[in-house]
Amino acid sequence: MMQAAIPAHIEPLLIRHAEDAAFYWAQLDGATRAFNLYPERRAHFNRLLDAHLEGLLIAEEHGVAPALKALERWGQPGEAFVAAWLGLQWRQRDEAAVAAVLARVATAPESLMRGLISAVAWLPAAAQPDALAYLAQRDAIGQVAALRAAALIGAAPGGFDPFPGLGPLLDDPGAQASPWVRAAACRALAAMAIRAWGDSPPHEQATGPLSNLVAAWESKWVDGLQPTVDHSPPALLRRLLDDSEAPVRAEAAIGLARLYGRAPTHANLLDARRTLRDVLPPQLAEVQRSSGVTRQLATRRLLRWLACLAWLTPPGDAEAEAILRDLPPRLALTFLLHHGDLAQLPRIVAWMRDPLLARHAGWVWQTLTGIDLEAHGQVIESDDVDVDVDVDVDVASGDPAAGDAAADGADPVAIQEARRDEASGLPYPDVAGIAARPATLAATGERHLLGRPATREWLRNVVDGDHPHAVRAIAGQGLMLLAPTEANRTRGSLFADGQRMAAP
């Protein structure tokens, strides 16, 4: 009796590989809010993601179809990541698959672009040059992916230099029609300069052409003389501070902040700080008038700008109070988390009295002081703390110090965020106990994280230590300004050991 032949590729298994790969990518993508995701667990997710990707890759063309079907069915960035990663492989790029991914990303670019960018950065090193060149020649979707992936790949000195092939997009980014291409170019310009200069501020560099930068930039130098129009990254970023679109201005400001973060009084840094301050109110208004996925995406952008502004605002600076007055409480807590001013601890304790903010405020307080609330018995042991309660009017408007007047009801978004805090495992702080025994840390005018001054060395220790990824990400944000060549230390195999499949 003849036995049935065993199929070389089992479709249900490939479907499972595609779905699980997208799932683990999503877990890693959301790690900045993972309050209990420690490095060992995150590395485990990395390994599982790599294993599922390898299962699809060895199936060759048979692995692409289920990935594309999953993208069409679910339409999430994780599915875009998996399909793009397979289609862009260097051995035999599947142009039809890449075209399908680009077309799908184009239907919801703000949501799906992250998956496409991540796919390029996660590619084996041998596949990255060809993938970047291919995407850079496509439309705005491909160009944004190429520029932002290059910014992730190329910021650290050494290894593959992704910028020479992007010269046409970086030579004069202000001339690009798409504001999203211009914004992505800001990230790439900053990374390109960091690659060439390392952690030294640009104004400390000798004048003249720099090696390792794109040929389009070097060609602007004639006989060693500086050209009339400066096409260096700092000059291009400065011009983009005047762009008509707020996202471009914000990314130009963040790019300058990365280049001049070690020069706190430099005009470029001060202008970057002013620009971020100016773009916050309209972006906050966009968040408040939107809902659903649109609100989530607008909030993500706002948080990126707000975190950078918080790091650029020195502790004790009067501008901090003006910023806090303009922010809703939860966003104000995010600002204080990155601002690191221990003089603001009483304000954070006051916000713990708001049941919709209590868990998050407690975590911010704990992260700044380094005092573990649970270990010190400063939490309320309750299986069900009700968040559907009235909230102080003044607390909800951003002033936790005034009164206990009750509101008629709470914002449904605020209730949802409070429930997410609980689901994330954040404990409910014992605000009375904390207020009775305030932290003895002195507000020295220095930025703090986990109870210590946020020096470059301490931030590096936090990133490399056994801390939740949400805390490591805060330290990584600081390194982006104080030591930009080390800014990707928190990102795991996506930018570090994830190229072990690069062997031909």
Coordinates of C-alpha atoms in Angstrom, one line a residue, residues 110-309:
E110 CA 0.3 56.3 9.8
S111 CA -0.8 52.9 11.2
L112 CA 1.1 50.5 9.0
M113 CA 4.3 52.4 8.2
R114 CA 5.9 51.3 11.5
G115 CA 5.7 47.7 10.4
L116 CA 7.3 48.4 7.0
I117 CA 10.2 50.5 8.6
S118 CA 10.8 47.8 11.1
A119 CA 10.9 45.1 8.4
V120 CA 13.8 46.9 6.6
A121 CA 15.7 47.4 9.9
W122 CA 15.3 43.8 10.8
L123 CA 16.5 42.4 7.5
P124 CA 19.8 40.6 7.4
A125 CA 22.7 43.0 6.7
A126 CA 23.3 41.6 3.3
A127 CA 19.7 42.5 2.3
Q128 CA 19.5 46.0 3.6
P129 CA 21.4 47.9 0.9
D130 CA 19.3 46.5 -1.9
A131 CA 16.1 46.9 0.0
L132 CA 16.9 50.6 0.8
A133 CA 17.8 51.4 -2.8
Y134 CA 14.6 49.7 -4.1
L135 CA 12.3 51.5 -1.7
A136 CA 14.0 54.9 -2.2
Q137 CA 13.1 54.7 -5.9
R138 CA 9.4 54.0 -5.1
D139 CA 6.7 56.6 -4.2
A140 CA 6.5 58.5 -0.9
I141 CA 5.6 55.4 1.1
G142 CA 8.8 53.6 0.0
Q143 CA 10.9 56.7 0.5
V144 CA 9.7 57.3 4.0
A145 CA 10.4 53.7 4.9
A146 CA 13.9 53.9 3.4
L147 CA 14.8 57.1 5.2
R148 CA 13.5 56.1 8.6
A149 CA 15.0 52.6 8.4
A150 CA 18.3 54.2 7.4
A151 CA 18.1 56.5 10.4
L152 CA 17.7 53.4 12.7
I153 CA 20.4 51.3 10.9
G154 CA 23.1 54.0 10.4
A155 CA 23.3 56.2 13.5
A156 CA 26.0 54.1 15.2
P157 CA 29.5 54.4 13.7
G158 CA 30.7 51.3 11.9
G159 CA 28.9 48.6 10.1
F160 CA 26.7 49.2 7.0
D161 CA 26.5 52.9 5.9
P162 CA 22.9 53.3 4.5
F163 CA 23.2 56.9 3.5
P164 CA 25.1 57.1 0.2
G165 CA 22.3 55.6 -1.8
L166 CA 19.8 58.1 -0.3
G167 CA 21.7 61.2 -1.5
P168 CA 18.9 62.4 -3.9
L169 CA 16.4 62.5 -1.0
L170 CA 18.8 64.1 1.5
D171 CA 20.6 66.7 -0.7
D172 CA 17.7 69.1 -0.5
P173 CA 14.9 67.5 1.6
G174 CA 12.9 70.8 1.7
A175 CA 12.2 70.3 -2.0
Q176 CA 10.4 67.0 -1.5
A177 CA 6.7 67.4 -2.1
S178 CA 5.5 65.0 0.6
P179 CA 5.7 66.4 4.2
W180 CA 6.2 62.8 5.4
V181 CA 9.3 62.4 3.3
R182 CA 10.6 65.7 4.6
A183 CA 10.0 64.6 8.2
A184 CA 11.6 61.2 7.6
A185 CA 14.6 63.0 6.0
C186 CA 15.1 64.9 9.3
R187 CA 15.6 61.7 11.1
A188 CA 18.0 60.4 8.5
L189 CA 20.0 63.7 8.4
A190 CA 20.5 63.6 12.2
A191 CA 21.6 59.9 12.1
M192 CA 24.0 60.6 9.2
A193 CA 25.7 63.4 11.1
I194 CA 25.9 61.3 14.2
R195 CA 27.5 58.5 12.2
A196 CA 30.2 60.9 11.0
W197 CA 30.7 63.0 14.1
G198 CA 29.9 60.5 16.9
D199 CA 28.8 62.1 20.1
S200 CA 30.7 65.4 19.5
P201 CA 28.5 68.4 18.8
P202 CA 28.7 69.7 15.2
H203 CA 30.2 73.1 16.2
E204 CA 33.2 71.3 17.6
Q205 CA 34.1 69.7 14.3
A206 CA 36.6 71.1 11.9
T207 CA 35.2 72.7 8.8
G208 CA 35.5 71.0 5.5
P209 CA 34.0 67.9 3.9
L210 CA 33.4 64.9 6.1
S211 CA 34.1 61.4 5.1
N212 CA 31.4 58.8 5.3
L213 CA 28.6 61.3 4.4
V214 CA 26.6 61.1 1.3
A215 CA 28.2 61.9 -2.0
A216 CA 25.5 64.5 -2.7
W217 CA 26.7 66.5 0.4
E218 CA 30.4 66.2 -0.4
S219 CA 29.9 67.3 -3.9
K220 CA 28.7 70.7 -2.6
W221 CA 32.3 71.4 -1.5
V222 CA 34.4 72.9 -4.3
D223 CA 38.2 72.9 -3.9
G224 CA 37.8 72.6 -0.1
L225 CA 35.8 75.8 0.2
Q226 CA 32.5 76.0 1.9
P227 CA 29.6 76.5 -0.6
T228 CA 27.3 79.5 -0.6
V229 CA 24.4 77.3 0.3
D230 CA 25.3 75.0 3.2
H231 CA 24.0 71.5 2.7
S232 CA 25.4 70.1 5.9
P233 CA 22.8 68.2 8.1
P234 CA 22.6 71.0 10.8
A235 CA 22.0 73.6 8.1
L236 CA 19.4 71.6 6.3
L237 CA 17.6 70.8 9.6
R238 CA 17.7 74.5 10.6
R239 CA 15.9 75.4 7.3
L240 CA 13.3 72.7 7.9
L241 CA 12.4 74.4 11.3
D242 CA 10.5 76.8 9.0
D243 CA 8.6 74.2 7.1
S244 CA 4.9 74.7 6.6
E245 CA 4.0 71.4 8.3
A246 CA 4.2 70.9 12.0
P247 CA 5.4 67.3 11.9
V248 CA 8.4 68.4 9.7
R249 CA 9.3 71.2 12.1
A250 CA 9.1 68.9 15.1
E251 CA 11.3 66.3 13.5
A252 CA 13.8 68.9 12.4
A253 CA 13.8 70.1 16.1
I254 CA 14.4 66.6 17.4
G255 CA 17.2 66.1 14.8
L256 CA 18.9 69.3 16.0
A257 CA 18.4 68.2 19.6
R258 CA 20.2 65.0 18.9
L259 CA 23.1 66.9 17.4
Y260 CA 23.4 69.7 20.0
G261 CA 22.1 68.0 23.1
R262 CA 25.5 68.2 24.7
A263 CA 25.7 72.0 24.1
P264 CA 22.8 73.3 26.2
T265 CA 23.3 77.0 25.3
H266 CA 23.8 76.6 21.6
A267 CA 21.4 78.6 19.4
N268 CA 20.4 75.5 17.4
L269 CA 19.4 73.7 20.6
L270 CA 17.4 76.6 21.9
D271 CA 15.6 77.0 18.6
A272 CA 14.8 73.3 18.6
R273 CA 13.3 73.7 22.1
R274 CA 11.2 76.7 21.0
T275 CA 10.0 74.8 18.0
L276 CA 8.8 71.8 20.0
R277 CA 7.1 74.1 22.4
D278 CA 5.2 75.8 19.5
V279 CA 4.0 72.6 17.9
L280 CA 2.6 71.0 21.1
P281 CA -0.7 73.0 21.4
P282 CA -2.0 72.2 17.8
Q283 CA -1.0 68.6 18.2
L284 CA -2.7 68.3 21.5
A285 CA -5.8 69.8 20.0
E286 CA -5.7 67.2 17.2
V287 CA -5.5 64.5 19.9
Q288 CA -8.4 65.9 21.8
R289 CA -10.7 66.2 18.8
S290 CA -9.9 62.7 17.4
S291 CA -10.9 59.2 18.5
G292 CA -10.1 55.6 18.0
V293 CA -7.0 54.7 16.0
T294 CA -6.6 58.3 14.8
R295 CA -6.3 59.4 18.4
Q296 CA -3.8 56.7 19.3
L297 CA -1.6 57.7 16.4
A298 CA -1.8 61.4 17.1
T299 CA -1.0 60.7 20.7
R300 CA 2.0 58.6 19.8
R301 CA 3.4 61.6 17.8
L302 CA 2.6 64.0 20.7
L303 CA 4.4 61.8 23.2
R304 CA 7.5 61.7 21.1
W305 CA 7.6 65.5 20.8
L306 CA 6.8 65.9 24.5
A307 CA 9.5 63.5 25.8
C308 CA 12.1 65.4 23.8
L309 CA 10.9 68.8 25.0

